[in-house]
PDB file of C-alpha atoms in Angstrom:
ATOM      1  CA  MET A   1    -102.591 138.724  78.590  1.00  0.00           C
ATOM      2  CA  ASN A   2    -100.004 137.952  76.520  1.00  0.00           C
ATOM      3  CA  ALA A   3     -97.115 139.964  75.466  1.00  0.00           C
ATOM      4  CA  GLY A   4     -97.062 138.543  72.033  1.00  0.00           C
ATOM      5  CA  GLU A   5    -100.373 138.981  70.588  1.00  0.00           C
ATOM      6  CA  THR A   6    -100.557 142.242  72.150  1.00  0.00           C
ATOM      7  CA  ALA A   7     -97.483 143.381  70.182  1.00  0.00           C
ATOM      8  CA  LEU A   8     -98.739 141.703  66.774  1.00  0.00           C
ATOM      9  CA  LEU A   9    -102.375 143.405  67.819  1.00  0.00           C
ATOM     10  CA  TYR A  10    -100.782 147.209  68.106  1.00  0.00           C
ATOM     11  CA  ARG A  11     -99.037 146.606  64.980  1.00  0.00           C
ATOM     12  CA  ASP A  12    -101.843 145.845  62.675  1.00  0.00           C
ATOM     13  CA  ILE A  13    -104.173 148.235  64.336  1.00  0.00           C
ATOM     14  CA  PHE A  14    -102.205 151.294  65.263  1.00  0.00           C
ATOM     15  CA  THR A  15     -98.977 150.854  63.351  1.00  0.00           C
ATOM     16  CA  GLU A  16    -100.440 149.462  59.820  1.00  0.00           C
ATOM     17  CA  ARG A  17    -104.034 151.395  60.908  1.00  0.00           C
ATOM     18  CA  CYS A  18    -105.451 148.162  59.660  1.00  0.00           C
ATOM     19  CA  TYR A  19    -109.108 149.104  60.034  1.00  0.00           C
ATOM     20  CA  MET A  20    -108.821 152.479  58.350  1.00  0.00           C
ATOM     21  CA  GLN A  21    -108.465 151.533  54.834  1.00  0.00           C
ATOM     22  CA  HIS A  22    -110.368 151.580  51.547  1.00  0.00           C
ATOM     23  CA  GLY A  23    -112.052 154.663  52.567  1.00  0.00           C
ATOM     24  CA  ILE A  24    -113.570 153.933  55.991  1.00  0.00           C
ATOM     25  CA  SER A  25    -113.370 156.395  58.530  1.00  0.00           C
ATOM     26  CA  LEU A  26    -114.718 158.252  61.690  1.00  0.00           C
ATOM     27  CA  SER A  27    -116.326 161.349  62.755  1.00  0.00           C
ATOM     28  CA  PRO A  28    -116.767 163.244  66.377  1.00  0.00           C
ATOM     29  CA  GLY A  29    -119.611 161.802  68.047  1.00  0.00           C
ATOM     30  CA  ASP A  30    -119.527 158.272  66.011  1.00  0.00           C
ATOM     31  CA  THR A  31    -121.020 155.307  67.452  1.00  0.00           C
ATOM     32  CA  VAL A  32    -118.790 151.831  66.822  1.00  0.00           C
ATOM     33  CA  PHE A  33    -119.951 148.197  67.247  1.00  0.00           C
ATOM     34  CA  ASP A  34    -116.831 146.305  67.791  1.00  0.00           C
ATOM     35  CA  VAL A  35    -117.541 142.721  68.115  1.00  0.00           C
ATOM     36  CA  GLY A  36    -115.173 140.581  69.001  1.00  0.00           C
ATOM     37  CA  ALA A  37    -113.637 142.934  70.774  1.00  0.00           C
ATOM     38  CA  ASN A  38    -110.781 140.584  72.708  1.00  0.00           C
ATOM     39  CA  ILE A  39    -108.901 143.066  75.482  1.00  0.00           C
ATOM     40  CA  GLY A  40    -110.117 146.494  73.513  1.00  0.00           C
ATOM     41  CA  MET A  41    -107.465 147.043  71.192  1.00  0.00           C
ATOM     42  CA  SER A  42    -109.487 148.375  68.427  1.00  0.00           C
ATOM     43  CA  ALA A  43    -111.573 149.938  70.950  1.00  0.00           C
ATOM     44  CA  LEU A  44    -108.732 152.028  72.286  1.00  0.00           C
ATOM     45  CA  PHE A  45    -107.839 152.935  68.526  1.00  0.00           C
ATOM     46  CA  PHE A  46    -110.955 154.272  67.549  1.00  0.00           C
ATOM     47  CA  HIS A  47    -111.150 156.147  70.626  1.00  0.00           C
ATOM     48  CA  LEU A  48    -107.665 158.048  70.004  1.00  0.00           C
ATOM     49  CA  GLU A  49    -108.940 158.525  66.158  1.00  0.00           C
ATOM     50  CA  GLN A  50    -111.896 160.185  67.426  1.00  0.00           C
ATOM     51  CA  PRO A  51    -112.411 160.692  71.215  1.00  0.00           C
ATOM     52  CA  ASP A  52    -116.046 161.492  70.974  1.00  0.00           C
ATOM     53  CA  LEU A  53    -117.222 158.264  70.181  1.00  0.00           C
ATOM     54  CA  THR A  54    -119.283 155.557  71.628  1.00  0.00           C
ATOM     55  CA  VAL A  55    -118.208 152.013  71.375  1.00  0.00           C
ATOM     56  CA  TYR A  56    -119.806 149.254  72.075  1.00  0.00           C
ATOM     57  CA  ALA A  57    -117.714 146.859  72.411  1.00  0.00           C
ATOM     58  CA  PHE A  58    -118.505 142.955  72.639  1.00  0.00           C
ATOM     59  CA  GLU A  59    -116.485 140.368  74.365  1.00  0.00           C
ATOM     60  CA  PRO A  60    -118.211 136.676  75.582  1.00  0.00           C
ATOM     61  CA  ALA A  61    -114.449 135.280  77.448  1.00  0.00           C
ATOM     62  CA  PRO A  62    -114.208 136.146  80.796  1.00  0.00           C
ATOM     63  CA  THR A  63    -110.180 136.582  80.772  1.00  0.00           C
ATOM     64  CA  PRO A  64    -110.155 139.076  77.597  1.00  0.00           C
ATOM     65  CA  HIS A  65    -113.397 140.367  79.097  1.00  0.00           C
ATOM     66  CA  ALA A  66    -112.032 141.689  82.504  1.00  0.00           C
ATOM     67  CA  ALA A  67    -108.969 143.365  80.983  1.00  0.00           C
ATOM     68  CA  LEU A  68    -111.018 144.913  78.694  1.00  0.00           C
ATOM     69  CA  THR A  69    -113.537 146.728  81.478  1.00  0.00           C
ATOM     70  CA  ALA A  70    -109.889 147.610  82.625  1.00  0.00           C
ATOM     71  CA  ASN A  71    -108.823 149.560  79.234  1.00  0.00           C
ATOM     72  CA  PHE A  72    -112.087 150.951  78.926  1.00  0.00           C
ATOM     73  CA  ALA A  73    -111.892 152.332  82.607  1.00  0.00           C
ATOM     74  CA  ALA A  74    -108.100 153.297  82.392  1.00  0.00           C
ATOM     75  CA  PHE A  75    -108.025 155.073  78.938  1.00  0.00           C
ATOM     76  CA  GLY A  76    -112.009 157.089  79.749  1.00  0.00           C
ATOM     77  CA  ILE A  77    -113.564 154.639  76.613  1.00  0.00           C
ATOM     78  CA  LYS A  78    -116.785 156.080  76.249  1.00  0.00           C
ATOM     79  CA  GLY A  79    -119.426 153.187  75.769  1.00  0.00           C
ATOM     80  CA  THR A  80    -120.526 149.970  76.869  1.00  0.00           C
ATOM     81  CA  ILE A  81    -119.241 146.666  77.332  1.00  0.00           C
ATOM     82  CA  THR A  82    -121.257 143.140  77.306  1.00  0.00           C
ATOM     83  CA  GLY A  83    -120.295 139.829  77.556  1.00  0.00           C
ATOM     84  CA  CYS A  84    -121.953 137.890  74.706  1.00  0.00           C
ATOM     85  CA  ALA A  85    -121.578 137.005  71.019  1.00  0.00           C
ATOM     86  CA  LEU A  86    -123.538 137.595  68.428  1.00  0.00           C
ATOM     87  CA  SER A  87    -124.776 135.714  66.379  1.00  0.00           C
ATOM     88  CA  ASP A  88    -128.552 135.349  63.598  1.00  0.00           C
ATOM     89  CA  HIS A  89    -129.882 133.969  66.491  1.00  0.00           C
ATOM     90  CA  SER A  90    -130.440 134.191  70.745  1.00  0.00           C
ATOM     91  CA  GLY A  91    -129.774 132.031  73.248  1.00  0.00           C
ATOM     92  CA  THR A  92    -126.457 130.483  74.992  1.00  0.00           C
ATOM     93  CA  GLY A  93    -123.587 128.985  72.779  1.00  0.00           C
ATOM     94  CA  THR A  94    -120.336 127.176  73.924  1.00  0.00           C
ATOM     95  CA  ILE A  95    -116.824 129.293  72.478  1.00  0.00           C
ATOM     96  CA  SER A  96    -113.446 127.446  72.409  1.00  0.00           C
ATOM     97  CA  TYR A  97    -111.573 129.746  74.092  1.00  0.00           C
ATOM     98  CA  TYR A  98    -107.682 129.850  73.861  1.00  0.00           C
ATOM     99  CA  PRO A  99    -105.675 131.609  76.542  1.00  0.00           C
ATOM    100  CA  ASP A 100    -102.389 131.914  74.533  1.00  0.00           C
ATOM    101  CA  SER A 101    -103.783 132.651  71.422  1.00  0.00           C
ATOM    102  CA  SER A 102    -106.845 134.813  72.707  1.00  0.00           C
ATOM    103  CA  VAL A 103    -107.955 136.251  69.163  1.00  0.00           C
ATOM    104  CA  MET A 104    -108.077 132.886  67.820  1.00  0.00           C
ATOM    105  CA  SER A 105    -110.901 131.844  69.983  1.00  0.00           C
ATOM    106  CA  GLY A 106    -114.896 131.266  68.720  1.00  0.00           C
ATOM    107  CA  PHE A 107    -117.523 129.317  68.342  1.00  0.00           C
ATOM    108  CA  HIS A 108    -115.802 127.141  64.846  1.00  0.00           C
ATOM    109  CA  ALA A 109    -112.404 126.930  66.473  1.00  0.00           C
ATOM    110  CA  ASP A 110    -110.702 123.951  65.053  1.00  0.00           C
ATOM    111  CA  PRO A 111    -107.293 124.108  66.671  1.00  0.00           C
ATOM    112  CA  ALA A 112    -105.236 121.931  63.780  1.00  0.00           C
ATOM    113  CA  VAL A 113    -106.429 125.279  61.187  1.00  0.00           C
ATOM    114  CA  GLU A 114    -105.584 127.528  63.763  1.00  0.00           C
ATOM    115  CA  SER A 115    -102.152 125.755  64.765  1.00  0.00           C
ATOM    116  CA  ALA A 116    -101.308 125.322  60.937  1.00  0.00           C
ATOM    117  CA  LEU A 117    -102.546 128.920  60.119  1.00  0.00           C
ATOM    118  CA  MET A 118    -100.142 130.208  63.165  1.00  0.00           C
ATOM    119  CA  ARG A 119     -96.898 128.586  61.660  1.00  0.00           C
ATOM    120  CA  THR A 120     -97.916 130.156  58.119  1.00  0.00           C
ATOM    121  CA  PHE A 121     -97.817 133.167  59.602  1.00  0.00           C
ATOM    122  CA  LEU A 122     -94.783 132.899  61.835  1.00  0.00           C
ATOM    123  CA  THR A 123     -92.571 130.981  59.062  1.00  0.00           C
ATOM    124  CA  ARG A 124     -93.358 133.988  56.545  1.00  0.00           C
ATOM    125  CA  SER A 125     -92.529 136.667  59.304  1.00  0.00           C
ATOM    126  CA  GLY A 126     -88.943 134.879  59.070  1.00  0.00           C
ATOM    127  CA  PHE A 127     -88.747 132.861  62.432  1.00  0.00           C
ATOM    128  CA  ASP A 128     -86.485 129.825  62.082  1.00  0.00           C
ATOM    129  CA  PRO A 129     -88.193 126.626  61.761  1.00  0.00           C
ATOM    130  CA  GLU A 130     -87.622 125.338  65.171  1.00  0.00           C
ATOM    131  CA  ASP A 131     -88.637 128.738  66.650  1.00  0.00           C
ATOM    132  CA  VAL A 132     -91.898 128.544  64.703  1.00  0.00           C
ATOM    133  CA  GLU A 133     -92.746 124.810  66.190  1.00  0.00           C
ATOM    134  CA  ASP A 134     -91.557 126.285  69.941  1.00  0.00           C
ATOM    135  CA  MET A 135     -94.126 129.077  69.598  1.00  0.00           C
ATOM    136  CA  VAL A 136     -96.992 127.072  68.336  1.00  0.00           C
ATOM    137  CA  HIS A 137     -96.810 124.329  70.612  1.00  0.00           C
ATOM    138  CA  GLY A 138     -99.545 124.345  73.487  1.00  0.00           C
ATOM    139  CA  ARG A 139    -101.054 127.811  72.096  1.00  0.00           C
ATOM    140  CA  HIS A 140    -103.760 125.608  70.709  1.00  0.00           C
ATOM    141  CA  ASP A 141    -104.986 123.985  73.934  1.00  0.00           C
ATOM    142  CA  PHE A 142    -108.581 125.371  74.603  1.00  0.00           C
ATOM    143  CA  GLN A 143    -111.524 125.539  77.396  1.00  0.00           C
ATOM    144  CA  SER A 144    -114.885 125.217  76.555  1.00  0.00           C
ATOM    145  CA  ILE A 145    -116.562 128.352  77.880  1.00  0.00           C
ATOM    146  CA  GLU A 146    -120.756 128.451  77.827  1.00  0.00           C
ATOM    147  CA  CYS A 147    -121.794 132.492  77.218  1.00  0.00           C
ATOM    148  CA  PRO A 148    -125.055 134.292  76.225  1.00  0.00           C
ATOM    149  CA  VAL A 149    -125.554 134.790  72.527  1.00  0.00           C
ATOM    150  CA  ARG A 150    -127.362 137.699  70.904  1.00  0.00           C
ATOM    151  CA  THR A 151    -128.152 139.455  67.612  1.00  0.00           C
ATOM    152  CA  LEU A 152    -127.121 142.491  66.458  1.00  0.00           C
ATOM    153  CA  SER A 153    -130.810 143.679  66.026  1.00  0.00           C
ATOM    154  CA  GLU A 154    -131.792 142.654  69.887  1.00  0.00           C
ATOM    155  CA  VAL A 155    -128.855 144.993  71.080  1.00  0.00           C
ATOM    156  CA  ILE A 156    -129.937 148.083  68.726  1.00  0.00           C
ATOM    157  CA  ALA A 157    -133.325 147.708  70.310  1.00  0.00           C
ATOM    158  CA  GLU A 158    -131.963 147.153  73.681  1.00  0.00           C
ATOM    159  CA  HIS A 159    -129.711 150.617  73.549  1.00  0.00           C
ATOM    160  CA  GLY A 160    -132.076 152.632  70.778  1.00  0.00           C
ATOM    161  CA  VAL A 161    -129.404 152.731  69.010  1.00  0.00           C
ATOM    162  CA  THR A 162    -130.290 154.456  65.688  1.00  0.00           C
ATOM    163  CA  SER A 163    -126.802 154.728  63.277  1.00  0.00           C
ATOM    164  CA  ILE A 164    -123.844 152.213  63.461  1.00  0.00           C
ATOM    165  CA  ASP A 165    -121.110 154.333  61.587  1.00  0.00           C
ATOM    166  CA  LEU A 166    -118.911 151.210  62.055  1.00  0.00           C
ATOM    167  CA  LEU A 167    -119.353 147.952  62.463  1.00  0.00           C
ATOM    168  CA  LYS A 168    -116.125 145.884  63.154  1.00  0.00           C
ATOM    169  CA  VAL A 169    -116.234 141.999  62.855  1.00  0.00           C
ATOM    170  CA  ASP A 170    -113.332 140.145  64.008  1.00  0.00           C
ATOM    171  CA  VAL A 171    -114.964 136.757  65.540  1.00  0.00           C
ATOM    172  CA  GLU A 172    -113.384 133.586  63.772  1.00  0.00           C
ATOM    173  CA  LYS A 173    -115.679 132.026  61.428  1.00  0.00           C
ATOM    174  CA  SER A 174    -118.972 133.438  62.633  1.00  0.00           C
ATOM    175  CA  GLU A 175    -118.775 136.942  60.541  1.00  0.00           C
ATOM    176  CA  LEU A 176    -121.583 135.804  58.518  1.00  0.00           C
ATOM    177  CA  GLU A 177    -123.376 134.732  60.897  1.00  0.00           C
ATOM    178  CA  VAL A 178    -122.898 138.554  62.570  1.00  0.00           C
ATOM    179  CA  LEU A 179    -124.396 139.982  59.832  1.00  0.00           C
ATOM    180  CA  ARG A 180    -127.328 137.570  59.310  1.00  0.00           C
ATOM    181  CA  GLY A 181    -128.661 139.216  63.204  1.00  0.00           C
ATOM    182  CA  LEU A 182    -129.385 142.427  61.512  1.00  0.00           C
ATOM    183  CA  SER A 183    -133.353 142.732  60.627  1.00  0.00           C
ATOM    184  CA  ASP A 184    -134.202 144.366  57.252  1.00  0.00           C
ATOM    185  CA  GLU A 185    -135.257 147.720  59.398  1.00  0.00           C
ATOM    186  CA  ASP A 186    -131.825 147.819  61.084  1.00  0.00           C
ATOM    187  CA  TRP A 187    -129.345 147.563  58.028  1.00  0.00           C
ATOM    188  CA  PRO A 188    -129.884 150.932  56.829  1.00  0.00           C
ATOM    189  CA  LYS A 189    -128.273 152.358  60.271  1.00  0.00           C
ATOM    190  CA  VAL A 190    -125.406 150.435  59.500  1.00  0.00           C
ATOM    191  CA  ARG A 191    -122.937 153.420  57.550  1.00  0.00           C
ATOM    192  CA  GLN A 192    -119.731 150.948  57.039  1.00  0.00           C
ATOM    193  CA  VAL A 193    -118.476 147.682  58.156  1.00  0.00           C
ATOM    194  CA  VAL A 194    -114.842 146.636  57.884  1.00  0.00           C
ATOM    195  CA  ALA A 195    -114.344 142.444  59.484  1.00  0.00           C
ATOM    196  CA  GLU A 196    -111.687 139.385  58.761  1.00  0.00           C
ATOM    197  CA  VAL A 197    -113.569 136.897  56.856  1.00  0.00           C
ATOM    198  CA  HIS A 198    -112.914 133.552  56.908  1.00  0.00           C
ATOM    199  CA  ASP A 199    -113.729 131.907  53.362  1.00  0.00           C
ATOM    200  CA  ILE A 200    -114.827 128.793  54.240  1.00  0.00           C
ATOM    201  CA  ASP A 201    -117.796 127.121  51.640  1.00  0.00           C
ATOM    202  CA  GLY A 202    -118.118 130.024  50.268  1.00  0.00           C
ATOM    203  CA  ALA A 203    -118.456 132.370  53.469  1.00  0.00           C
ATOM    204  CA  LEU A 204    -116.729 135.072  51.640  1.00  0.00           C
ATOM    205  CA  ASP A 205    -119.295 135.239  48.643  1.00  0.00           C
ATOM    206  CA  ALA A 206    -122.038 135.104  50.816  1.00  0.00           C
ATOM    207  CA  PHE A 207    -120.598 137.474  53.057  1.00  0.00           C
ATOM    208  CA  THR A 208    -120.127 140.406  50.295  1.00  0.00           C
ATOM    209  CA  SER A 209    -122.883 139.472  48.588  1.00  0.00           C
ATOM    210  CA  LEU A 210    -124.944 140.623  51.608  1.00  0.00           C
ATOM    211  CA  LEU A 211    -123.162 143.728  52.071  1.00  0.00           C
ATOM    212  CA  HIS A 212    -123.900 144.759  48.152  1.00  0.00           C
ATOM    213  CA  GLU A 213    -127.650 143.578  49.092  1.00  0.00           C
ATOM    214  CA  HIS A 214    -127.585 146.196  51.292  1.00  0.00           C
ATOM    215  CA  GLY A 215    -126.589 149.131  49.489  1.00  0.00           C
ATOM    216  CA  PHE A 216    -122.683 148.708  50.443  1.00  0.00           C
ATOM    217  CA  THR A 217    -119.718 149.074  48.031  1.00  0.00           C
ATOM    218  CA  VAL A 218    -116.735 146.215  48.827  1.00  0.00           C
ATOM    219  CA  ALA A 219    -112.582 145.993  49.151  1.00  0.00           C
ATOM    220  CA  LEU A 220    -111.220 142.593  50.016  1.00  0.00           C
ATOM    221  CA  GLU A 221    -107.760 142.702  51.010  1.00  0.00           C
ATOM    222  CA  GLN A 222    -105.216 139.923  52.040  1.00  0.00           C
ATOM    223  CA  ASP A 223    -102.331 140.324  54.134  1.00  0.00           C
ATOM    224  CA  SER A 224     -99.111 139.127  52.031  1.00  0.00           C
ATOM    225  CA  LEU A 225     -98.046 137.304  55.594  1.00  0.00           C
ATOM    226  CA  LEU A 226    -101.307 135.246  55.355  1.00  0.00           C
ATOM    227  CA  SER A 227    -101.640 134.987  51.170  1.00  0.00           C
ATOM    228  CA  GLY A 228    -103.061 131.517  50.340  1.00  0.00           C
ATOM    229  CA  THR A 229    -104.800 130.917  53.515  1.00  0.00           C
ATOM    230  CA  GLU A 230    -108.374 131.311  54.023  1.00  0.00           C
ATOM    231  CA  ILE A 231    -108.393 134.989  55.744  1.00  0.00           C
ATOM    232  CA  HIS A 232    -109.442 137.966  53.951  1.00  0.00           C
ATOM    233  CA  GLU A 233    -109.890 141.529  55.350  1.00  0.00           C
ATOM    234  CA  ALA A 234    -113.169 143.083  54.440  1.00  0.00           C
ATOM    235  CA  PHE A 235    -113.789 147.124  53.916  1.00  0.00           C
ATOM    236  CA  ALA A 236    -117.576 147.865  52.869  1.00  0.00           C
ATOM    237  CA  VAL A 237    -118.853 151.284  52.882  1.00  0.00           C
ATOM    238  CA  ARG A 238    -122.574 152.475  52.112  1.00  0.00           C
ATOM    239  CA  LYS A 239    -122.920 153.840  48.707  1.00  0.00           C
ATOM    240  CA  GLU A 240    -123.832 157.692  48.632  1.00  0.00           C
ATOM    241  CA  GLY A 241    -127.803 158.361  48.070  1.00  0.00           C
TER     242      GLY A 241
END
């Protein structure tokens, strides 16, 4: 949808292999839940990493959802696409969708915060201040879009999923709510988690604590270009035994 945004996704996902750090691994026949799938760059990466995967992809915004569907078809990605958001409850919700910065869309979007984060990232990437302002201007004008909301456990039950070998979550400040949508009975089905976590009001500690409680070892990282911001990356692998 946006050439610059896609280039950044490619750099992070394919070049830097951002999801395959700290012991995260995939094997033939694994099942991946891609929560916040956007146009499908992460799903494509997982598919190319292990072509026999099954990917359950979730993207509530209509335009990225259409691109995601097209990419699944074009590259023969095996799995299911669902046009909903995942949270700790079911029903409907309203997301703020940024057409020119789609990866920052979500239930808790804040144009001022998102603009400041983008300025930080672009400035540290080496762009001149005037160019940064040009690139940021107007990119966080948003549309309000109503979408269905479900929990992970509802989806697991509907599809009869017996294991989630990798749960990838990138949902712009809703990541803790996604985990809270797992029932105690379904937590043992999850083997690995990789997530972007926004540390707002103690969310990072709550997120990692929930993973520890359910038997995971957790590693945290922060992109040097985002040092000092709220954004962290969490990698969780279930402890042996």
